[in-house]
Structures are given as C-alpha cells and as structure tokens.
C-alpha positions as a LaTeX table, in Angstrom:
\begin{tabular}{lrrr}
\hline
Residue & $x$ (\AA) & $y$ (\AA) & $z$ (\AA) \\
\hline
Met1 & $-3.40$ & $-38.73$ & $-33.02$ \\
Ala2 & $-5.11$ & $-42.06$ & $-33.49$ \\
Thr3 & $-2.79$ & $-42.80$ & $-36.40$ \\
Asp4 & 0.23 & $-42.17$ & $-34.19$ \\
Arg5 & $-1.11$ & $-44.59$ & $-31.55$ \\
Gln6 & $-1.77$ & $-47.21$ & $-34.18$ \\
Ser7 & 1.73 & $-46.93$ & $-35.68$ \\
Arg8 & 3.53 & $-46.76$ & $-32.36$ \\
Pro9 & 5.62 & $-49.93$ & $-31.80$ \\
Glu10 & 5.10 & $-52.21$ & $-28.86$ \\
Pro11 & 6.81 & $-50.82$ & $-25.72$ \\
Gly12 & 10.08 & $-52.45$ & $-24.72$ \\
Thr13 & 11.09 & $-53.38$ & $-28.26$ \\
Ile14 & 14.00 & $-52.08$ & $-30.32$ \\
Ala15 & 11.51 & $-50.48$ & $-32.68$ \\
Ser16 & 9.93 & $-48.52$ & $-29.82$ \\
Val17 & 13.34 & $-47.25$ & $-28.65$ \\
Leu18 & 14.14 & $-46.04$ & $-32.17$ \\
His19 & 10.66 & $-44.49$ & $-32.41$ \\
Asn20 & 11.26 & $-42.49$ & $-29.21$ \\
Leu21 & 14.71 & $-41.44$ & $-30.42$ \\
Arg22 & 13.24 & $-39.96$ & $-33.58$ \\
Arg23 & 10.55 & $-38.10$ & $-31.64$ \\
Ala24 & 13.02 & $-36.50$ & $-29.23$ \\
Pro25 & 13.91 & $-32.82$ & $-29.87$ \\
Asp26 & 17.00 & $-32.39$ & $-32.00$ \\
Arg27 & 18.85 & $-30.46$ & $-29.33$ \\
Val28 & 18.33 & $-33.34$ & $-26.89$ \\
Arg29 & 19.50 & $-35.95$ & $-29.37$ \\
Arg30 & 22.65 & $-34.07$ & $-30.27$ \\
His31 & 23.76 & $-32.57$ & $-26.98$ \\
Ser32 & 22.63 & $-34.85$ & $-24.17$ \\
Arg33 & 25.12 & $-37.58$ & $-23.34$ \\
Glu34 & 22.73 & $-38.99$ & $-20.74$ \\
Phe35 & 20.00 & $-39.29$ & $-23.37$ \\
Ile36 & 22.28 & $-41.27$ & $-25.71$ \\
Glu37 & 23.53 & $-43.51$ & $-22.90$ \\
Ala38 & 19.97 & $-44.25$ & $-21.81$ \\
Ala39 & 18.96 & $-45.04$ & $-25.40$ \\
Val40 & 21.91 & $-47.42$ & $-25.82$ \\
Ala41 & 21.01 & $-49.23$ & $-22.59$ \\
Gln42 & 17.37 & $-49.51$ & $-23.69$ \\
Leu43 & 18.36 & $-50.89$ & $-27.11$ \\
Phe44 & 20.47 & $-53.66$ & $-25.66$ \\
Asp45 & 17.95 & $-54.44$ & $-22.91$ \\
Ala46 & 15.29 & $-54.85$ & $-25.59$ \\
Ala47 & 17.56 & $-57.09$ & $-27.63$ \\
Val48 & 18.39 & $-59.27$ & $-24.61$ \\
Arg49 & 14.72 & $-59.75$ & $-23.78$ \\
Gln50 & 13.83 & $-60.43$ & $-27.41$ \\
Pro51 & 16.86 & $-62.33$ & $-28.77$ \\
Ser52 & 15.29 & $-63.12$ & $-32.13$ \\
Gly53 & 15.14 & $-59.42$ & $-32.97$ \\
Gly54 & 11.62 & $-59.81$ & $-34.27$ \\
Thr55 & 8.05 & $-60.28$ & $-33.19$ \\
Ala56 & 7.67 & $-63.87$ & $-34.25$ \\
Ser57 & 4.49 & $-65.59$ & $-33.14$ \\
Gly58 & 2.38 & $-68.56$ & $-34.11$ \\
Glu59 & 3.55 & $-72.04$ & $-34.96$ \\
Tyr60 & 7.04 & $-73.18$ & $-35.90$ \\
Arg61 & 8.63 & $-76.29$ & $-37.25$ \\
Ile62 & 11.67 & $-77.50$ & $-35.33$ \\
Asp63 & 14.15 & $-75.86$ & $-37.74$ \\
Asp64 & 12.43 & $-72.47$ & $-37.38$ \\
Leu65 & 12.24 & $-72.85$ & $-33.61$ \\
Ala66 & 15.96 & $-73.61$ & $-33.39$ \\
Arg67 & 16.81 & $-70.58$ & $-35.55$ \\
Leu68 & 14.65 & $-68.19$ & $-33.52$ \\
Ala69 & 16.00 & $-69.47$ & $-30.20$ \\
Gly70 & 19.63 & $-69.49$ & $-31.36$ \\
Thr71 & 20.16 & $-73.19$ & $-30.75$ \\
Thr72 & 20.15 & $-76.47$ & $-32.71$ \\
Thr73 & 17.48 & $-79.00$ & $-33.54$ \\
Arg74 & 19.59 & $-81.61$ & $-31.77$ \\
Asn75 & 19.51 & $-79.58$ & $-28.56$ \\
Ile76 & 15.74 & $-79.19$ & $-28.85$ \\
Arg77 & 15.33 & $-82.96$ & $-29.12$ \\
Val78 & 17.60 & $-83.45$ & $-26.09$ \\
Tyr79 & 15.57 & $-80.97$ & $-24.05$ \\
Arg80 & 12.37 & $-82.74$ & $-25.11$ \\
Asp81 & 13.78 & $-86.12$ & $-24.07$ \\
Arg82 & 14.88 & $-84.68$ & $-20.71$ \\
Gly83 & 11.43 & $-83.24$ & $-20.02$ \\
Leu84 & 12.43 & $-79.58$ & $-20.27$ \\
Leu85 & 10.11 & $-78.81$ & $-23.20$ \\
Pro86 & 6.44 & $-79.77$ & $-23.46$ \\
Pro87 & 5.47 & $-81.97$ & $-26.42$ \\
Pro88 & 4.72 & $-80.19$ & $-29.71$ \\
Leu89 & 1.41 & $-80.31$ & $-31.54$ \\
Arg90 & 1.37 & $-83.17$ & $-34.02$ \\
Val91 & $-0.27$ & $-82.54$ & $-37.39$ \\
Gly92 & 0.17 & $-85.77$ & $-39.25$ \\
Arg93 & 3.90 & $-86.39$ & $-39.31$ \\
Ile94 & 4.76 & $-82.72$ & $-38.67$ \\
Ala95 & 5.63 & $-81.43$ & $-35.19$ \\
Leu96 & 4.55 & $-77.82$ & $-34.60$ \\
Phe97 & 5.94 & $-75.69$ & $-31.76$ \\
Asn98 & 4.49 & $-72.40$ & $-30.50$ \\
Asp99 & 5.53 & $-69.27$ & $-28.58$ \\
Thr100 & 5.42 & $-71.14$ & $-25.27$ \\
His101 & 8.10 & $-73.48$ & $-26.58$ \\
Leu102 & 10.13 & $-70.55$ & $-27.90$ \\
Thr103 & 10.02 & $-68.71$ & $-24.57$ \\
Arg104 & 10.89 & $-71.86$ & $-22.66$ \\
Leu105 & 13.73 & $-72.67$ & $-25.03$ \\
Arg106 & 15.29 & $-69.22$ & $-24.67$ \\
Leu107 & 15.05 & $-69.58$ & $-20.90$ \\
Ile108 & 16.70 & $-73.01$ & $-20.94$ \\
Thr109 & 19.51 & $-71.76$ & $-23.18$ \\
Ser110 & 20.11 & $-68.74$ & $-20.95$ \\
Met111 & 20.25 & $-70.84$ & $-17.79$ \\
Leu112 & 22.60 & $-73.40$ & $-19.31$ \\
Glu113 & 24.90 & $-70.60$ & $-20.54$ \\
Arg114 & 25.07 & $-69.36$ & $-16.96$ \\
Gly115 & 26.36 & $-72.68$ & $-15.64$ \\
Tyr116 & 23.18 & $-74.47$ & $-14.58$ \\
Thr117 & 23.00 & $-78.19$ & $-15.34$ \\
Ile118 & 20.05 & $-79.74$ & $-17.15$ \\
Ala119 & 18.98 & $-81.32$ & $-13.86$ \\
His120 & 19.02 & $-77.91$ & $-12.14$ \\
Val121 & 17.04 & $-76.34$ & $-14.98$ \\
Arg122 & 14.40 & $-79.06$ & $-14.81$ \\
Glu123 & 14.07 & $-78.72$ & $-11.02$ \\
Met124 & 13.82 & $-74.93$ & $-11.15$ \\
Leu125 & 11.27 & $-74.92$ & $-13.97$ \\
Ser126 & 9.14 & $-77.58$ & $-12.28$ \\
Ala127 & 9.17 & $-75.70$ & $-8.98$ \\
Trp128 & 8.43 & $-72.38$ & $-10.66$ \\
Glu129 & 5.62 & $-73.60$ & $-12.86$ \\
Glu130 & 3.51 & $-75.22$ & $-10.16$ \\
Gly131 & 0.32 & $-73.21$ & $-10.38$ \\
Arg132 & 1.84 & $-70.49$ & $-12.55$ \\
Asn133 & 1.09 & $-69.41$ & $-16.09$ \\
Leu134 & 3.21 & $-68.31$ & $-19.06$ \\
Gly135 & 3.37 & $-64.73$ & $-17.76$ \\
Asp136 & 5.11 & $-65.95$ & $-14.62$ \\
Val137 & 7.55 & $-67.97$ & $-16.70$ \\
Leu138 & 8.32 & $-64.84$ & $-18.71$ \\
Gly139 & 8.97 & $-63.10$ & $-15.39$ \\
Leu140 & 11.37 & $-65.87$ & $-14.45$ \\
Glu141 & 13.12 & $-65.44$ & $-17.80$ \\
Thr142 & 13.61 & $-61.75$ & $-17.13$ \\
Ala143 & 14.90 & $-62.45$ & $-13.63$ \\
Ile144 & 17.42 & $-65.04$ & $-14.79$ \\
Val145 & 18.45 & $-63.61$ & $-18.13$ \\
Gly146 & 18.51 & $-60.11$ & $-16.68$ \\
Thr147 & 19.29 & $-57.12$ & $-18.83$ \\
Trp148 & 22.19 & $-56.07$ & $-20.99$ \\
Thr149 & 24.29 & $-54.99$ & $-18.02$ \\
Thr150 & 25.92 & $-57.99$ & $-16.34$ \\
Glu151 & 25.87 & $-56.43$ & $-12.89$ \\
Lys152 & 23.35 & $-54.01$ & $-11.49$ \\
Pro153 & 24.79 & $-51.46$ & $-9.05$ \\
Gln154 & 23.57 & $-51.66$ & $-5.46$ \\
Thr155 & 22.92 & $-48.47$ & $-3.50$ \\
Met156 & 23.06 & $-48.55$ & 0.28 \\
Pro157 & 23.81 & $-46.29$ & 3.24 \\
Leu158 & 27.46 & $-45.25$ & 3.36 \\
Ala159 & 27.96 & $-46.92$ & 6.75 \\
Glu160 & 26.69 & $-50.23$ & 5.37 \\
Ala161 & 29.08 & $-50.04$ & 2.42 \\
Arg162 & 31.98 & $-49.39$ & 4.78 \\
Arg163 & 30.99 & $-52.43$ & 6.86 \\
Leu164 & 30.76 & $-54.50$ & 3.67 \\
Val165 & 34.39 & $-53.74$ & 2.84 \\
Gly166 & 35.54 & $-53.79$ & 6.44 \\
Asp167 & 38.78 & $-51.89$ & 5.83 \\
Val168 & 39.08 & $-48.10$ & 5.72 \\
Gly169 & 42.09 & $-48.01$ & 3.42 \\
Ala170 & 40.65 & $-50.62$ & 1.07 \\
Phe171 & 37.36 & $-48.72$ & 0.96 \\
Gln172 & 39.14 & $-45.57$ & $-0.20$ \\
Arg173 & 41.01 & $-47.53$ & $-2.89$ \\
Leu174 & 37.75 & $-49.02$ & $-4.18$ \\
Val175 & 36.23 & $-45.53$ & $-4.30$ \\
Ala176 & 39.23 & $-44.31$ & $-6.31$ \\
Leu177 & 38.74 & $-47.23$ & $-8.71$ \\
Gln178 & 35.00 & $-46.36$ & $-8.96$ \\
Val179 & 34.07 & $-49.83$ & $-7.76$ \\
Ile180 & 32.22 & $-47.85$ & $-5.10$ \\
Arg181 & 30.77 & $-44.39$ & $-5.63$ \\
Val182 & 29.95 & $-42.14$ & $-2.69$ \\
Ala183 & 27.31 & $-39.40$ & $-2.69$ \\
Asp184 & 26.62 & $-37.74$ & 0.65 \\
Thr185 & 25.40 & $-40.45$ & 3.02 \\
Gln186 & 24.79 & $-43.01$ & 0.26 \\
Ala187 & 27.20 & $-45.37$ & $-1.51$ \\
Thr188 & 26.68 & $-47.25$ & $-4.75$ \\
Val189 & 28.58 & $-50.50$ & $-5.24$ \\
Thr190 & 29.03 & $-50.69$ & $-9.01$ \\
Arg191 & 30.55 & $-54.20$ & $-8.90$ \\
Pro192 & 28.67 & $-56.09$ & $-6.16$ \\
Lys193 & 29.84 & $-59.51$ & $-7.44$ \\
Leu194 & 33.44 & $-58.35$ & $-7.24$ \\
Ile195 & 33.03 & $-57.26$ & $-3.62$ \\
Glu196 & 31.30 & $-60.56$ & $-2.85$ \\
Ala197 & 34.24 & $-62.46$ & $-4.37$ \\
Phe198 & 36.72 & $-60.30$ & $-2.44$ \\
Asn199 & 34.98 & $-61.07$ & 0.84 \\
Glu200 & 34.95 & $-64.80$ & 0.12 \\
Met201 & 38.67 & $-64.83$ & $-0.69$ \\
Arg202 & 39.36 & $-62.74$ & 2.40 \\
Gly203 & 37.84 & $-65.58$ & 4.40 \\
Tyr204 & 40.82 & $-67.70$ & 3.30 \\
Gly205 & 43.25 & $-65.17$ & 4.70 \\
Val206 & 43.98 & $-63.11$ & 1.57 \\
Ser207 & 44.13 & $-59.42$ & 2.47 \\
Met208 & 41.80 & $-56.94$ & 0.82 \\
Asp209 & 44.78 & $-54.86$ & $-0.31$ \\
Lys210 & 46.25 & $-57.90$ & $-2.07$ \\
Leu211 & 42.93 & $-58.58$ & $-3.81$ \\
Ile212 & 42.66 & $-54.97$ & $-4.96$ \\
Asp213 & 46.26 & $-55.15$ & $-6.24$ \\
Leu214 & 45.27 & $-58.19$ & $-8.32$ \\
His215 & 42.18 & $-56.41$ & $-9.59$ \\
Glu216 & 44.26 & $-53.44$ & $-10.74$ \\
Gln217 & 46.65 & $-55.76$ & $-12.59$ \\
Ile218 & 43.89 & $-57.86$ & $-14.19$ \\
Val219 & 41.53 & $-55.12$ & $-15.43$ \\
Pro220 & 43.86 & $-53.72$ & $-18.15$ \\
Lys221 & 44.47 & $-57.24$ & $-19.48$ \\
Val222 & 40.74 & $-57.99$ & $-19.54$ \\
Asp223 & 40.07 & $-54.67$ & $-21.27$ \\
Glu224 & 42.65 & $-55.59$ & $-23.88$ \\
Ile225 & 40.93 & $-58.93$ & $-24.55$ \\
Ser226 & 37.57 & $-57.18$ & $-24.65$ \\
Gly227 & 38.89 & $-54.67$ & $-27.18$ \\
Leu228 & 40.11 & $-57.45$ & $-29.47$ \\
Leu229 & 36.79 & $-59.28$ & $-29.33$ \\
Val230 & 34.57 & $-56.22$ & $-29.77$ \\
Arg231 & 36.62 & $-54.90$ & $-32.68$ \\
Ala232 & 36.17 & $-58.26$ & $-34.39$ \\
Gly233 & 32.40 & $-58.08$ & $-33.93$ \\
Ala234 & 32.23 & $-54.38$ & $-34.82$ \\
Glu235 & 33.78 & $-54.92$ & $-38.26$ \\
His236 & 30.53 & $-56.45$ & $-39.45$ \\
Val237 & 28.45 & $-53.58$ & $-38.02$ \\
Val238 & 30.70 & $-50.86$ & $-39.46$ \\
Asp239 & 30.27 & $-52.37$ & $-42.92$ \\
Arg240 & 26.51 & $-51.85$ & $-42.64$ \\
Ile241 & 26.34 & $-48.61$ & $-40.63$ \\
Lys242 & 28.45 & $-45.85$ & $-42.16$ \\
Pro243 & 29.31 & $-42.81$ & $-40.00$ \\
Gly244 & 27.45 & $-39.76$ & $-41.26$ \\
Glu245 & 24.98 & $-41.79$ & $-43.32$ \\
Ala246 & 21.37 & $-42.60$ & $-42.53$ \\
Leu247 & 20.73 & $-45.58$ & $-40.28$ \\
Pro248 & 19.33 & $-48.71$ & $-41.92$ \\
Gly249 & 15.69 & $-49.64$ & $-41.41$ \\
Asp250 & 14.38 & $-50.69$ & $-38.02$ \\
Ala251 & 14.41 & $-54.39$ & $-38.88$ \\
Glu252 & 18.02 & $-54.34$ & $-40.06$ \\
Phe253 & 19.12 & $-52.20$ & $-37.13$ \\
Ala254 & 17.38 & $-54.58$ & $-34.72$ \\
Glu255 & 19.17 & $-57.48$ & $-36.40$ \\
Leu256 & 22.54 & $-55.76$ & $-35.87$ \\
Ile257 & 21.83 & $-55.05$ & $-32.20$ \\
Thr258 & 20.71 & $-58.64$ & $-31.69$ \\
Met259 & 23.85 & $-59.90$ & $-33.42$ \\
Leu260 & 25.98 & $-57.90$ & $-30.99$ \\
Val261 & 24.04 & $-59.29$ & $-28.02$ \\
Arg262 & 24.62 & $-62.83$ & $-29.24$ \\
Phe263 & 28.26 & $-61.96$ & $-29.93$ \\
Arg264 & 28.60 & $-60.82$ & $-26.31$ \\
Ala265 & 27.17 & $-64.11$ & $-25.05$ \\
Gln266 & 29.38 & $-66.26$ & $-27.27$ \\
Ala267 & 32.50 & $-64.18$ & $-26.56$ \\
Val268 & 31.94 & $-64.44$ & $-22.80$ \\
Ala269 & 31.35 & $-68.19$ & $-23.06$ \\
Thr270 & 34.50 & $-68.67$ & $-25.13$ \\
Val271 & 36.74 & $-66.55$ & $-22.93$ \\
Thr272 & 35.28 & $-68.10$ & $-19.77$ \\
Ala273 & 35.97 & $-71.61$ & $-21.03$ \\
Thr274 & 39.50 & $-70.67$ & $-22.10$ \\
Leu275 & 40.23 & $-68.90$ & $-18.82$ \\
Ala276 & 38.83 & $-71.80$ & $-16.78$ \\
Ser277 & 40.99 & $-74.27$ & $-18.71$ \\
Ser278 & 44.08 & $-72.10$ & $-18.21$ \\
Ile279 & 43.41 & $-71.67$ & $-14.49$ \\
Glu280 & 42.85 & $-75.41$ & $-14.07$ \\
Ser281 & 46.17 & $-76.18$ & $-15.77$ \\
Thr282 & 47.97 & $-73.56$ & $-13.69$ \\
Ile283 & 46.47 & $-74.87$ & $-10.44$ \\
Glu284 & 47.39 & $-78.45$ & $-11.35$ \\
Ser285 & 50.96 & $-77.36$ & $-12.14$ \\
Leu286 & 51.18 & $-75.49$ & $-8.84$ \\
Val287 & 49.93 & $-78.47$ & $-6.82$ \\
Ser288 & 52.30 & $-80.77$ & $-8.75$ \\
Arg289 & 55.26 & $-78.52$ & $-7.84$ \\
Val290 & 54.20 & $-78.45$ & $-4.19$ \\
Leu291 & 53.90 & $-82.25$ & $-4.06$ \\
Ser292 & 57.21 & $-82.70$ & $-5.89$ \\
Asp293 & 58.97 & $-80.37$ & $-3.44$ \\
Tyr294 & 57.40 & $-82.22$ & $-0.53$ \\
Leu295 & 58.55 & $-85.60$ & $-1.86$ \\
Asp296 & 62.04 & $-84.25$ & $-2.58$ \\
Arg297 & 62.35 & $-82.91$ & 0.96 \\
Ser298 & 61.08 & $-86.19$ & 2.39 \\
Ser299 & 63.66 & $-88.13$ & 0.39 \\
Asp300 & 66.44 & $-85.81$ & 1.52 \\
Ile301 & 65.49 & $-86.26$ & 5.17 \\
Glu302 & 65.40 & $-90.06$ & 4.85 \\
Ala303 & 68.78 & $-90.11$ & 3.08 \\
Ala304 & 70.47 & $-87.74$ & 5.55 \\
Pro305 & 73.79 & $-89.10$ & 6.98 \\
Gly306 & 73.60 & $-90.71$ & 10.43 \\
Arg307 & 69.90 & $-91.50$ & 10.08 \\
Gln308 & 69.25 & $-94.73$ & 11.97 \\
Gln309 & 67.61 & $-97.53$ & 9.99 \\
Thr310 & 64.87 & $-99.33$ & 11.82 \\
Arg311 & 65.60 & $-103.07$ & 12.00 \\
\hline
\end{tabular}
C-alpha cells in the first residue's frame, strides 16, 4: 500500500489521470461514456494548467525558459524591460530563471493571447501581487487561463433564464439548439457568452430571432473550419497512436495532449485574426458604399432641374 502511495503521480497532472484510468474496473472503462468524457476533460484541463507537459522545476537559462513557456527569448527580454518579469539570478555572466519566472511567463502569455495589452497585464499583476505570494499568483493563472473548455455552463432558476432571454419564442429556439438546457425548475445556459453577446446586440435594435437566425447559419461554417483545423492537427497524433495498439508511455502521451492544447490556442488565434481582418474589411466596404450612395444622392439633388442657384 505504501508502494502504491509512493508511485502515485501528483494529483491534477496528466500522469495522475492516466493512473486513475488504468485503475478503473474494465467494465467501467469500456462501457461508460460518462467515464470516458470525464477522463478526456481531465486530461485537457491538466494540460492547460501545465502547458509544458512535464514537471520541470529548478533553474533555467533563458532558452530553456522560453521553450517551457512556449514563447521566444526576445519576448522574455521585452517582458523584462517592461517590468512584467522579475530580474533573474545572475551567476557570473549567466542569467538563471526559476519556477516563479516560468509561472509568471505562462500567465503573461495567456493574458496577451486573450487580448490584454502589456500595460493591462502589468497593472493587473501589480494590483494582484500586493501582499500576495506565488500561490495566489497561481490562483490568478487558473482564473484567467481557465480550463480546457472555453465556456463554463451557468445553471440558474428557470425563471431567471427566461428573463435573461426576454422572449418566449426565442427561449424555445435556444432550448431546441441546446444553447439552453431545461431540467425541471432549473436551466443551464451552455453558451453564456453567446447570450451576453445577443443581449448587447439586441440593445442596438437587432431582434433576438434575427440573431438566432445568424447563429444557425454561422455554426455549420464554423464547424467546417474547426474540422479542417483539427484534422490537420490530428494527423500527427494518429501517426503516433494507432487504433487497437497500446498507448505510448505517459510522457509521450502527455506531450501529445499538450501539443493539441497548444494547437487549439494557435488555431484560435489564427482564425480570430483572420476573421477580424475580414470583418474589418467588410465593415469598411459597407461604410464606403453608404457614404458613396449618400454623396451620389446629394449630387443628384444639387443638379436637379429648376434648382435655384444662390447668388
């Protein structure tokens, strides 16, 4: 029993999830969909919280720190110059970084990927760290980085969910689309950010039905893009994990899971940037057409026959 405790991996890591999977009864592993879904969620949550896929600790040179944090040495130097990272330990001409730097660097990278500016990151870190220790910073990292799932469902009384939508017909459509799930007197909003966006756009006079129509048209296109991206990333995994064959070792499996997590982040960043650029161009074209039409109409009115010229 003591041996089992000694060999048991640290909780919350990919290794611990795999350890628990192996210990589960065979009938549970093979026949419980919920068990598999929970294990998948735990694997990716562990990878998100530990992006390096390992248990690195100690002291790192700047190249090692950049590799573990998934960034570049140039970025590290920029963050140092901007006051986001504390100074490293100097041993002669060598700069040595530690786990505090690694944690901070992952946090900075995560916040910047989510649209914060360097100035915002510095302000938030400074405010958070007043009187707090590394454990609190790790808590902040978890709060900001979150888990594998982009949105966490929100459960509330059914009446509150109805008020949130504010339209009986639209509420029923959202239930049919599983954006909202109803169970007795409770409702779970599976896409709270979507509902928040709907309500903001509704404030500009766009009807909820129109917004839901757009959502129904957009989702298949987004799923198609997602399928293309995931298949591209999965090709690498399929080459290393063969159906019906034994899984690779924990370290290699953790590396694969981590690679997919990083792939998700980079794919989202790429698609977001491309979509933003496309939307900007489309909006500019729309405004240009509106202005052109306005100027054309103004010219027509001024050139209309019989118009008196002011002398």
